[in-house]
Amino acid sequence: MSAGHILTANLLLTGDVVFLTPAGDWSVRADEARFAETEDDVAVLKAAEAKAVAANIVVSTEIIGAEKTQVGVWPTRNREQIRAKGPTVHEAFGNQARFDLSAFEGA
Amino acid sequence: MYQYDNFDKQAVRERAADFRDQVERRIAGKLSEDEFKPLRLQNGLYLQLHAYMLRVAIPYGLLSAKQMRKLAHIARTYDKDYGHFTTRQNIQYNWIKLVDAPDILDELASVEMHAIQTSGNCIRNISSAQFAGVAADEVEDPRPWCELIRQWSTFHPEFAFLPRKFKIAVNASPADRVGVKLHDIGITITRNAAGERRFEVYAGGGQGRTPMIGKLMRDDIEAHHLLSYLEAILRVYNRYGRRDNKYKARIKILVHETGEDKFREEVDAEWRKIEGGPVDADIAEFGRIADYFTAPAYDTEAQVDAHKARAAMDPAFAAWVRHNTLAHKVPGYKAVTISLKPHDGIAGDATSDQMDAVADLSENFGFGEIRVTHAQNLVLPDVRDADLPALYDALFAQGLGTANQGLLTDMIVCPGLDYCALANARSIPVSQKIAKRFDDMDRLQDIGEVKLKISGCINACGHHHAGHIGILGVDRKGTENYQILLGGSAEEDTSLAKILGRGFDEDGTVDAIETIIDVYKAQRQDGENFLATYRRIGAEPFKEAVYGG
Ligand code: SF4
């Protein structure tokens, strides 16, 4: 397991929670996020953040702590894990309703 | 209920059209997010954890059946088929798309609704008693006064950018159903010794980071001076309220730091300048407004206690009548509280179908009027005793028949970390675990009246300071933790709950609540409710039981 950072935001038009991918797109799956381990990697996230905000694609951007485990990349903080999945009291809502995120159960 | 005049209608339509233009410019990149954010917030559109959240104003918690159907339609069409009724008597939608927001505001405008005064540092939606106009103990109907204050405050040019948000509540009975002393301004309508109408005005109350009980400014305000006196308070606050520190910007801090007497003097000095001026002249409008709130055509032959035969045979129905109905000023009628606290649900949530059903029931068993309560329930204000059995059956079929109003599981619960971007901890799961632990109606009824209130952070939207039992979610080194508070009340005997001791995790909190209830049951005397026992015996016995000797 290694610690690092990922870039998250909400899509301007829909408000959906998204994560910057290695390809430079935005995914609703946190486990598809581009994982930044070094300062240089974080600088790449910051550059992408500025570009996406300027292009009015996303809002409320934030570089957050994440971990890379055997099952994939996942945010560290409880708050960000809830954002990544959806409300814990409504499994039918949020990103957890779109994909199987059970590998991150209890993460 | 109040009907918009042409000016109101036009103002709301224009506001919706303005917002459509602002959204289009934001999407086209002509407005940056920094420029757009205050505009969307002025229209009730927040960005929360998972999506945009739209907060719709329900002035003093009053809805028509038509408006409720529109709220159901919005939930069904633009959201995930439900809405969340809040402690400010409003409704929130949690999954709104920015691109849909202008259409939703148009839909709302078509039924004389909007999202104005639901955000920002302005005078927020006015709140009032859920039984306004029907409670047997009321000195008069507070709703026309609420409407007068709404008209004075909406778009008030001086008060659009106050140091901080500002909440006003109006009550008109000896029983405080609005938390008068826990508002920036709380108003009680009373009668003096000569039987003349007077307004008691409290200022500087509030919950949140620094909870304070409001101070009585004056108890002798006459009707024709109400608006100028409110204006004087707002002016003093606007002038001296702190703008350098958001945590010290509420009027409660100003009143506290200035001192109650000095603050009152400042207000009086300001009031003398404007008393009898054009603001007061607005009172001429009052008669026109009051005409909208005349009593409906009650059945003068309504049979008193016509539900008793069913109650004698059906203990569940009898319990529902006992807990969820209130004496009405008209014999043969009751005001009915519809619990939005099913033990397997989420406090304050209602599905689109439930909203539609309530709208239908308000017409079938009343005059098409619905109230939203600050405790996140709904009220049908005018139900004939004879109709109670049929109403109960219909509510039960919709999952709305829980007989727990005022009982332990009738919890106030903020959205917490499941939805709210400001939260430190989740509120809903702990409330659900408590409801499950106490999922026995006989046990609940034996425990009796307990007000349990849960907030997911210090902002106290879940009113934890005002709970007989309060629960505050905190973040302890990245882990959710819950502090328990005891002894609060938002009623006429207002008090602020005090922290019992160190916090617990979710399961530990549920265990601690059960222990606290056991102490109460062991110690209570002669029909005392939880709060009365706590006030008599103090915190120590509860501490000892929860934390050990
Ligand atoms: S109390 Fe805190 S967590 Fe709860 S709704 Fe208010 S701001 Fe959000």
XYZ file of C-alpha atoms and ligand atoms in Angstrom:
664
model
C 0.000 0.000 0.000
C 1.292 3.457 -0.820
C 0.033 6.911 0.090
C -0.461 9.727 -2.360
C -2.994 12.136 -3.803
C -5.787 12.285 -6.354
C -7.753 15.159 -7.855
C -11.493 15.269 -7.278
C -14.213 17.746 -8.314
C -17.869 18.038 -9.240
C -18.981 18.338 -12.844
C -20.283 21.831 -13.470
C -23.417 20.780 -15.338
C -24.590 17.855 -13.237
C -22.741 18.200 -9.929
C -21.556 14.568 -10.222
C -18.531 13.654 -8.095
C -15.601 12.937 -10.432
C -11.889 12.121 -10.355
C -9.116 12.979 -12.794
C -7.907 9.885 -14.651
C -4.413 9.139 -15.981
C -5.742 9.922 -19.474
C -6.783 13.403 -18.347
C -10.515 12.647 -18.431
C -12.941 12.756 -15.519
C -14.334 9.509 -14.136
C -17.019 8.945 -11.527
C -14.871 6.048 -10.257
C -12.332 6.998 -7.622
C -10.478 3.752 -8.296
C -9.765 5.009 -11.804
C -8.134 8.189 -10.517
C -4.666 9.287 -11.518
C -2.528 8.547 -8.465
C 0.134 11.112 -7.574
C 2.944 9.842 -5.395
C 5.637 12.460 -5.876
C 5.671 16.236 -5.793
C 6.055 16.232 -9.561
C 2.944 14.055 -9.864
C 1.014 16.478 -7.635
C 2.173 19.364 -9.833
C 0.574 17.540 -12.759
C -2.696 17.318 -10.813
C -2.519 21.027 -10.033
C -1.967 21.926 -13.669
C -4.912 19.742 -14.700
C -7.011 21.339 -11.975
C -6.315 24.870 -13.238
C -7.035 23.840 -16.812
C -10.326 22.125 -16.008
C -11.558 25.029 -13.886
C -10.658 27.498 -16.640
C -12.502 25.322 -19.160
C -15.630 25.331 -16.965
C -15.791 21.550 -16.899
C -15.630 21.094 -13.154
C -16.075 23.057 -9.936
C -15.095 22.602 -6.314
C -11.814 20.922 -7.182
C -9.653 19.488 -4.423
C -6.491 17.452 -4.256
C -7.192 14.847 -1.608
C -5.273 12.118 0.155
C -5.518 8.630 -1.334
C -4.020 5.192 -0.988
C -3.085 2.634 -3.590
C -3.851 -0.888 -2.439
C -4.130 -4.235 -4.143
C -7.689 -3.467 -5.180
C -6.934 0.005 -6.488
C -6.757 3.666 -5.638
C -9.124 4.895 -2.964
C -9.500 8.156 -0.951
C -8.164 8.123 2.592
C -10.630 10.231 4.540
C -14.071 9.035 5.515
C -15.669 12.140 3.954
C -14.009 11.481 0.613
C -14.875 7.802 0.697
C -18.534 8.758 1.148
C -18.225 11.185 -1.779
C -16.649 8.433 -3.870
C -19.423 5.954 -3.127
C -22.565 7.894 -2.314
C -24.654 8.193 0.839
C -24.139 5.244 3.176
C -27.865 5.283 3.886
C -28.959 5.066 0.253
C -27.126 2.401 -1.707
C -29.215 3.158 -4.771
C -27.798 6.676 -5.038
C -24.429 8.103 -5.987
C -21.533 6.417 -7.710
C -22.058 3.154 -5.776
C -25.274 2.725 -7.771
C -23.424 2.886 -11.080
C -20.579 0.464 -10.425
C -19.652 -2.365 -8.156
C -17.483 -0.737 -5.519
C -17.785 -3.590 -3.039
C -14.019 -4.156 -3.168
C -13.738 -0.925 -1.211
C -16.297 -1.914 1.406
C -15.059 -0.708 4.751
C -12.171 1.115 3.122
C -53.599 31.008 2.815
C -51.817 33.964 1.286
C -52.210 34.376 -2.484
C -49.632 36.303 -4.461
C -50.685 39.608 -5.967
C -49.436 40.624 -9.400
C -46.357 42.250 -7.937
C -45.383 39.055 -6.070
C -46.020 36.914 -9.139
C -43.978 39.140 -11.370
C -41.114 39.374 -8.864
C -40.842 35.599 -8.585
C -41.076 35.066 -12.344
C -38.458 37.718 -12.993
C -36.191 36.175 -10.408
C -36.491 32.783 -12.143
C -35.802 34.391 -15.533
C -32.732 36.170 -14.118
C -31.417 32.897 -12.785
C -31.948 31.172 -16.135
C -29.833 33.858 -17.731
C -27.166 33.535 -15.035
C -26.993 29.749 -15.450
C -26.703 30.113 -19.228
C -23.873 32.599 -18.815
C -22.125 30.316 -16.324
C -22.368 27.344 -18.678
C -21.126 29.473 -21.567
C -18.141 30.505 -19.439
C -19.146 34.155 -19.268
C -19.363 33.952 -15.482
C -16.651 32.320 -13.389
C -17.601 30.071 -10.475
C -16.558 32.839 -8.068
C -18.954 35.215 -9.798
C -21.716 32.655 -10.103
C -21.635 31.103 -6.626
C -23.318 34.016 -4.780
C -25.982 34.130 -7.495
C -26.808 30.436 -7.230
C -26.823 30.622 -3.436
C -29.298 33.514 -3.571
C -31.526 31.063 -5.404
C -31.110 28.285 -2.880
C -28.698 26.189 -4.965
C -25.811 24.786 -2.929
C -23.094 22.369 -3.982
C -23.077 19.563 -1.453
C -21.111 16.329 -1.113
C -22.573 14.434 -4.046
C -24.386 16.992 -6.178
C -26.154 20.328 -6.217
C -28.778 20.705 -3.500
C -31.777 22.980 -3.983
C -33.470 24.398 -0.902
C -37.004 25.602 -1.581
C -38.647 28.117 0.742
C -41.880 27.145 2.446
C -42.830 30.416 4.149
C -43.752 29.681 7.793
C -44.109 26.029 6.788
C -47.427 26.518 4.998
C -48.272 24.610 1.805
C -51.357 24.120 -0.314
C -52.192 20.724 -1.784
C -51.323 22.111 -5.206
C -47.909 23.232 -3.991
C -47.248 19.863 -2.355
C -48.079 18.130 -5.642
C -45.620 20.416 -7.382
C -42.938 19.486 -4.845
C -43.705 15.816 -5.555
C -43.495 16.456 -9.294
C -40.101 18.139 -8.905
C -38.808 15.233 -6.818
C -40.025 12.754 -9.406
C -38.900 14.640 -12.492
C -35.653 16.299 -11.482
C -34.432 14.427 -8.421
C -34.404 10.853 -7.123
C -38.068 10.623 -6.262
C -37.872 12.091 -2.771
C -37.371 15.319 -0.888
C -36.086 16.149 2.566
C -38.070 18.408 4.913
C -35.771 20.491 7.084
C -35.721 22.007 10.542
C -36.360 25.410 8.939
C -39.704 24.122 7.608
C -38.257 24.069 4.064
C -37.659 21.235 1.608
C -34.332 20.230 0.097
C -33.625 18.212 -3.028
C -30.272 16.467 -2.889
C -29.589 15.490 -6.502
C -30.278 18.508 -8.663
C -28.475 19.198 -11.934
C -27.414 22.777 -12.613
C -28.914 22.607 -16.077
C -32.320 21.742 -14.590
C -32.343 24.419 -11.883
C -33.910 27.200 -14.020
C -36.748 24.888 -15.109
C -37.353 23.956 -11.481
C -37.569 27.618 -10.464
C -40.115 28.136 -13.255
C -42.108 25.172 -12.000
C -42.029 26.606 -8.472
C -43.039 30.076 -9.679
C -46.108 28.537 -11.328
C -47.406 27.663 -7.835
C -46.178 30.832 -6.119
C -43.030 29.257 -4.707
C -39.331 30.016 -4.967
C -35.972 29.504 -3.303
C -35.415 33.096 -2.211
C -34.259 33.684 1.392
C -32.989 30.130 1.746
C -29.323 31.031 1.654
C -26.911 33.909 2.088
C -26.565 36.613 4.707
C -30.106 37.906 4.464
C -33.268 37.556 6.523
C -34.133 33.914 5.946
C -37.506 32.298 5.536
C -39.747 33.252 8.479
C -40.738 30.300 10.630
C -43.823 29.810 12.759
C -45.841 27.328 14.761
C -47.032 24.292 12.849
C -50.462 24.636 14.474
C -50.808 28.337 13.671
C -54.429 29.361 13.323
C -55.852 26.117 14.695
C -54.316 25.457 18.122
C -56.805 25.820 20.940
C -54.272 27.653 23.136
C -53.356 30.359 20.625
C -54.099 34.039 21.331
C -54.384 34.687 17.600
C -53.198 33.378 14.251
C -49.524 34.350 13.787
C -49.480 33.673 10.035
C -50.627 37.119 8.855
C -47.808 38.610 10.941
C -45.362 36.150 9.420
C -46.548 37.166 5.968
C -46.235 40.854 6.837
C -42.666 40.260 8.015
C -41.961 38.181 4.910
C -43.092 41.001 2.659
C -41.059 43.538 4.641
C -37.924 41.372 4.627
C -37.914 39.895 1.109
C -35.706 42.066 -1.101
C -35.279 44.607 1.739
C -32.507 46.717 0.183
C -30.796 47.495 3.481
C -30.649 43.918 4.679
C -29.503 41.948 1.632
C -25.899 41.771 2.886
C -26.065 41.435 6.645
C -22.987 40.345 8.598
C -24.498 36.836 8.673
C -27.748 34.968 8.042
C -30.705 36.091 10.136
C -33.598 33.945 11.330
C -36.933 35.192 12.651
C -39.669 33.074 14.230
C -43.172 34.023 15.368
C -45.253 32.218 17.995
C -48.683 33.137 19.369
C -49.457 30.724 22.175
C -48.194 30.144 25.712
C -46.688 26.881 24.452
C -43.568 27.833 22.502
C -43.644 25.755 19.317
C -40.970 27.675 17.408
C -38.025 28.088 19.777
C -38.602 31.822 20.258
C -35.478 32.286 22.368
C -33.251 30.355 19.996
C -33.639 32.690 17.028
C -31.851 35.854 15.968
C -35.216 37.474 16.605
C -38.040 35.566 18.249
C -41.498 37.073 18.567
C -44.338 36.039 20.839
C -47.760 37.564 20.293
C -49.505 38.065 23.634
C -52.240 40.059 25.311
C -51.514 42.599 28.048
C -53.567 42.967 31.232
C -56.101 45.064 29.342
C -56.455 42.356 26.702
C -54.640 44.372 24.045
C -52.325 42.742 21.513
C -48.647 43.150 22.313
C -45.480 41.667 20.831
C -42.681 40.319 22.987
C -39.495 40.611 20.976
C -36.403 38.593 21.856
C -33.045 39.074 20.150
C -29.681 37.390 20.184
C -30.668 33.766 20.525
C -29.271 30.974 18.430
C -27.627 27.580 18.314
C -24.508 26.685 16.331
C -20.945 27.163 17.502
C -21.829 29.514 20.371
C -25.354 28.750 21.545
C -27.142 31.588 23.320
C -30.612 32.136 24.734
C -32.273 35.239 23.299
C -32.779 38.280 25.505
C -36.130 39.988 25.912
C -35.771 43.360 24.215
C -39.298 44.620 24.845
C -42.623 43.065 25.766
C -44.811 46.036 24.871
C -44.497 46.473 21.122
C -47.790 47.463 19.579
C -48.901 46.086 16.245
C -48.389 49.297 14.318
C -44.796 49.508 15.575
C -43.731 45.936 14.919
C -41.946 46.537 11.633
C -40.148 49.690 12.733
C -38.943 47.931 15.876
C -37.670 44.967 13.852
C -36.067 47.377 11.425
C -34.318 49.148 14.314
C -32.852 45.845 15.581
C -31.686 44.932 12.085
C -30.114 48.358 11.581
C -28.139 48.169 14.813
C -27.012 44.663 13.919
C -26.132 45.673 10.374
C -24.065 48.591 11.656
C -22.214 46.914 14.528
C -22.326 43.181 13.748
C -18.854 41.788 13.079
C -17.908 41.196 9.482
C -14.277 40.292 10.177
C -14.951 36.879 11.667
C -17.737 34.659 10.394
C -17.852 32.774 13.673
C -18.586 35.962 15.590
C -20.901 37.570 13.068
C -24.324 36.467 14.315
C -26.420 38.919 16.304
C -26.130 36.706 19.387
C -22.446 37.604 19.636
C -23.199 41.315 19.205
C -25.873 41.261 21.903
C -23.587 39.282 24.193
C -20.533 41.486 23.651
C -22.474 44.762 23.732
C -24.487 43.744 26.758
C -28.229 43.251 26.778
C -29.086 46.685 28.249
C -26.746 48.668 26.038
C -27.969 46.808 22.966
C -31.569 47.568 23.929
C -30.672 51.266 24.302
C -29.045 51.302 20.880
C -32.142 49.734 19.371
C -34.453 52.154 21.140
C -32.390 55.116 19.934
C -32.598 53.835 16.371
C -36.272 53.063 16.753
C -37.090 56.620 17.871
C -35.736 57.850 14.540
C -38.025 55.679 12.422
C -41.022 54.944 14.636
C -44.194 56.257 13.013
C -42.403 56.653 9.680
C -42.924 54.905 6.356
C -41.947 51.471 7.656
C -44.731 51.545 10.214
C -47.115 52.784 7.550
C -46.857 49.285 6.044
C -49.163 48.083 8.773
C -52.041 49.359 6.664
C -51.232 46.355 4.503
C -51.960 44.056 7.405
C -55.730 44.031 6.972
C -55.382 42.979 3.348
C -53.001 40.177 4.301
C -55.117 39.000 7.234
C -58.094 38.529 4.912
C -56.226 35.657 3.262
C -56.081 33.786 6.543
C -59.735 33.760 7.483
C -60.964 30.481 8.947
C -62.195 27.887 6.458
C -65.814 26.751 6.415
C -65.690 24.376 9.384
C -68.455 21.880 9.842
C -70.375 23.357 12.759
C -72.052 20.010 13.315
C -68.758 18.107 13.535
C -69.208 15.418 16.117
C -66.805 15.631 19.060
C -64.883 12.391 19.767
C -66.464 10.603 16.813
C -63.284 8.486 16.587
C -63.626 7.022 20.071
C -65.394 3.820 19.026
C -62.469 2.805 16.806
C -59.974 3.861 19.480
C -61.670 1.582 21.998
C -61.127 -1.442 19.740
C -57.773 -0.591 18.193
C -54.890 0.239 20.543
C -52.545 1.208 17.674
C -55.053 3.753 16.399
C -55.666 4.980 19.940
C -51.926 5.478 20.433
C -51.700 7.418 17.165
C -54.567 9.676 18.218
C -52.941 10.187 21.617
C -49.531 11.129 20.251
C -50.139 12.544 16.790
C -53.206 14.729 17.228
C -53.707 18.042 18.995
C -56.782 19.774 20.349
C -58.257 22.106 17.741
C -59.877 25.440 18.452
C -63.034 24.149 16.732
C -64.880 21.372 18.614
C -65.003 18.116 16.667
C -61.699 18.768 14.877
C -58.039 17.840 15.490
C -54.715 18.965 14.057
C -52.891 15.830 12.929
C -49.127 15.373 12.831
C -47.948 13.039 10.092
C -44.745 11.436 11.284
C -41.885 11.451 8.790
C -39.950 9.272 11.236
C -40.695 5.659 10.361
C -38.292 3.475 12.309
C -36.706 2.125 9.151
C -36.514 5.453 7.336
C -34.692 8.761 7.264
C -36.015 11.632 9.362
C -37.730 14.251 7.211
C -37.600 12.317 3.934
C -40.774 11.852 1.899
C -41.116 10.135 -1.467
C -42.947 11.756 -4.361
C -45.813 9.309 -3.904
C -46.041 10.126 -0.214
C -46.114 13.846 -0.992
C -48.898 13.298 -3.518
C -50.775 11.154 -1.020
C -50.515 13.846 1.657
C -51.782 16.417 -0.841
C -54.810 14.200 -1.599
C -55.456 13.552 2.089
C -55.273 17.265 2.872
C -58.154 17.758 0.459
C -60.134 14.695 1.471
C -59.782 15.353 5.191
C -59.363 19.102 5.431
C -59.242 22.214 3.347
C -56.228 21.409 1.174
C -53.670 22.841 3.573
C -50.481 21.230 4.877
C -47.875 22.425 7.357
C -44.202 21.501 7.615
C -42.916 21.365 11.183
C -39.467 22.309 12.453
C -39.303 18.768 13.826
C -39.361 17.518 10.193
C -42.916 16.226 10.209
C -46.040 17.319 8.339
C -49.359 18.498 9.727
C -52.908 18.341 8.431
C -54.413 21.158 10.465
C -58.161 20.638 10.112
C -59.293 17.021 10.421
C -62.745 16.138 11.767
C -62.711 13.636 14.620
C -65.027 11.478 12.523
C -62.409 11.308 9.749
C -59.495 10.262 11.961
C -59.954 6.491 11.424
C -60.008 6.782 7.639
C -57.078 9.198 7.656
C -55.056 6.900 9.891
C -55.707 3.924 7.604
C -54.702 5.932 4.542
C -51.530 7.222 6.204
C -50.639 3.762 7.437
C -50.910 2.413 3.900
C -48.374 5.032 2.806
C -45.895 4.274 5.600
C -46.870 7.531 7.260
C -48.790 6.212 10.227
C -46.035 5.936 12.844
C -47.489 6.951 16.206
C -44.316 8.479 17.595
C -44.806 12.240 17.584
C -42.916 13.651 20.586
C -41.503 10.237 21.505
C -37.877 9.133 21.462
C -37.856 8.040 17.817
C -39.369 11.328 16.615
C -35.784 12.548 16.291
C -34.660 15.707 14.581
C -31.759 14.611 12.389
C -29.672 16.793 10.097
C -28.374 15.310 6.809
C -24.871 14.912 8.282
C -21.918 13.470 6.431
C -24.102 11.385 4.142
C -25.006 14.560 2.258
C -23.615 17.724 3.823
C -20.316 19.236 2.713
C -19.769 20.836 6.134
C -20.327 17.715 8.217
C -17.884 16.047 10.563
C -19.878 12.874 11.083
C -22.930 11.074 9.796
C -26.189 11.719 11.651
C -28.637 9.432 9.878
C -27.066 6.012 10.615
C -26.864 6.651 14.357
C -30.505 7.809 14.342
C -31.492 4.629 12.509
C -29.662 2.456 15.021
C -31.398 4.231 17.899
C -34.774 3.788 16.174
C -34.026 0.084 15.733
C -32.994 -0.327 19.370
C -36.249 1.269 20.515
C -38.440 -0.311 17.844
C -41.173 -1.325 20.220
C -44.164 0.967 20.495
C -45.098 -0.176 24.004
C -41.603 0.572 25.242
C -41.566 3.943 23.482
C -44.878 4.947 24.948
C -43.765 3.881 28.380
C -40.666 6.095 28.036
C -42.900 8.986 27.023
C -41.885 12.389 25.768
C -38.185 12.692 24.909
C -36.806 15.134 22.365
C -33.704 13.634 20.787
C -31.863 15.865 18.310
C -28.802 15.015 16.231
C -26.386 17.280 14.353
C -23.459 16.181 12.199
C -21.382 19.219 13.134
C -21.247 22.239 15.383
C -23.509 24.242 13.046
C -26.389 22.558 14.870
C -28.944 22.270 12.060
C -30.157 19.219 14.026
C -30.733 21.443 17.105
C -28.681 19.221 19.421
C -28.345 22.018 22.005
C -32.123 22.115 22.301
C -32.635 18.378 22.731
C -33.650 16.784 25.992
C -30.951 14.520 24.636
C -28.640 15.972 22.011
C -26.075 14.161 19.908
C -23.269 16.048 18.200
C -21.121 14.312 15.592
C -17.443 15.226 15.675
C -14.380 14.102 13.777
C -11.839 12.601 16.152
C -8.620 11.995 14.287
C -10.470 10.947 11.161
C -13.035 8.814 12.968
C -16.661 9.650 13.602
C -17.368 10.273 17.249
C -20.531 11.390 19.006
C -20.857 13.633 22.024
C -24.009 13.305 24.095
C -25.642 16.360 25.643
C -28.507 16.442 28.133
C -31.049 18.964 29.338
C -31.885 21.198 26.383
C -35.268 22.619 25.470
C -36.501 24.884 22.693
C -39.824 25.445 24.377
C -41.089 28.088 26.801
C -38.674 26.715 29.405
C -35.729 27.164 27.006
C -32.418 25.732 28.135
C -29.195 24.672 26.465
C -28.105 21.071 26.756
C -24.755 20.339 28.399
C -22.160 17.822 27.295
C -22.252 14.720 29.464
C -18.654 13.593 28.973
C -16.389 11.978 26.430
C -17.900 10.830 23.155
C -18.608 7.407 21.706
C -18.543 5.627 18.399
C -21.864 4.890 16.720
C -22.679 1.692 18.615
C -21.386 3.106 21.882
C -23.714 6.066 21.402
C -26.746 3.822 21.009
C -25.766 1.904 24.161
C -25.261 5.151 26.068
C -28.679 6.451 25.007
C -30.255 3.249 26.260
C -28.417 3.577 29.570
C -29.573 7.198 29.900
C -33.159 6.166 29.261
C -32.846 3.389 31.854
C -31.643 5.914 34.452
C -34.594 8.139 33.651
C -37.044 5.272 33.964
C -35.586 4.227 37.297
C -35.620 7.767 38.689
C -38.763 9.342 37.277
C -41.551 10.382 39.613
C -45.256 10.989 39.075
C -45.536 11.309 35.353
C -42.333 13.331 34.925
C -41.013 13.433 31.397
C -37.310 12.968 30.705
C -36.441 16.651 30.943
C -38.223 17.137 34.233
C -36.386 14.195 35.767
C -33.055 15.464 34.439
C -33.699 18.903 35.892
C -34.587 17.424 39.254
C -31.717 14.964 39.625
C -29.024 16.668 37.533
C -26.428 15.100 35.253
C -24.519 13.056 37.849
C -26.691 9.900 37.938
C -26.594 9.778 34.138
C -22.814 10.285 34.094
C -22.282 7.585 36.640
C -24.385 5.110 34.718
C -22.821 5.904 31.359
C -19.172 6.212 32.373
C -19.069 4.110 35.520
C -18.116 5.268 38.994
S -25.410 20.503 11.405
Fe -23.563 20.470 10.180
S -23.638 18.452 9.203
Fe -25.689 18.883 9.894
S -26.667 19.822 8.104
Fe -25.889 21.478 9.436
S -23.922 21.980 8.552
Fe -24.479 19.957 7.771
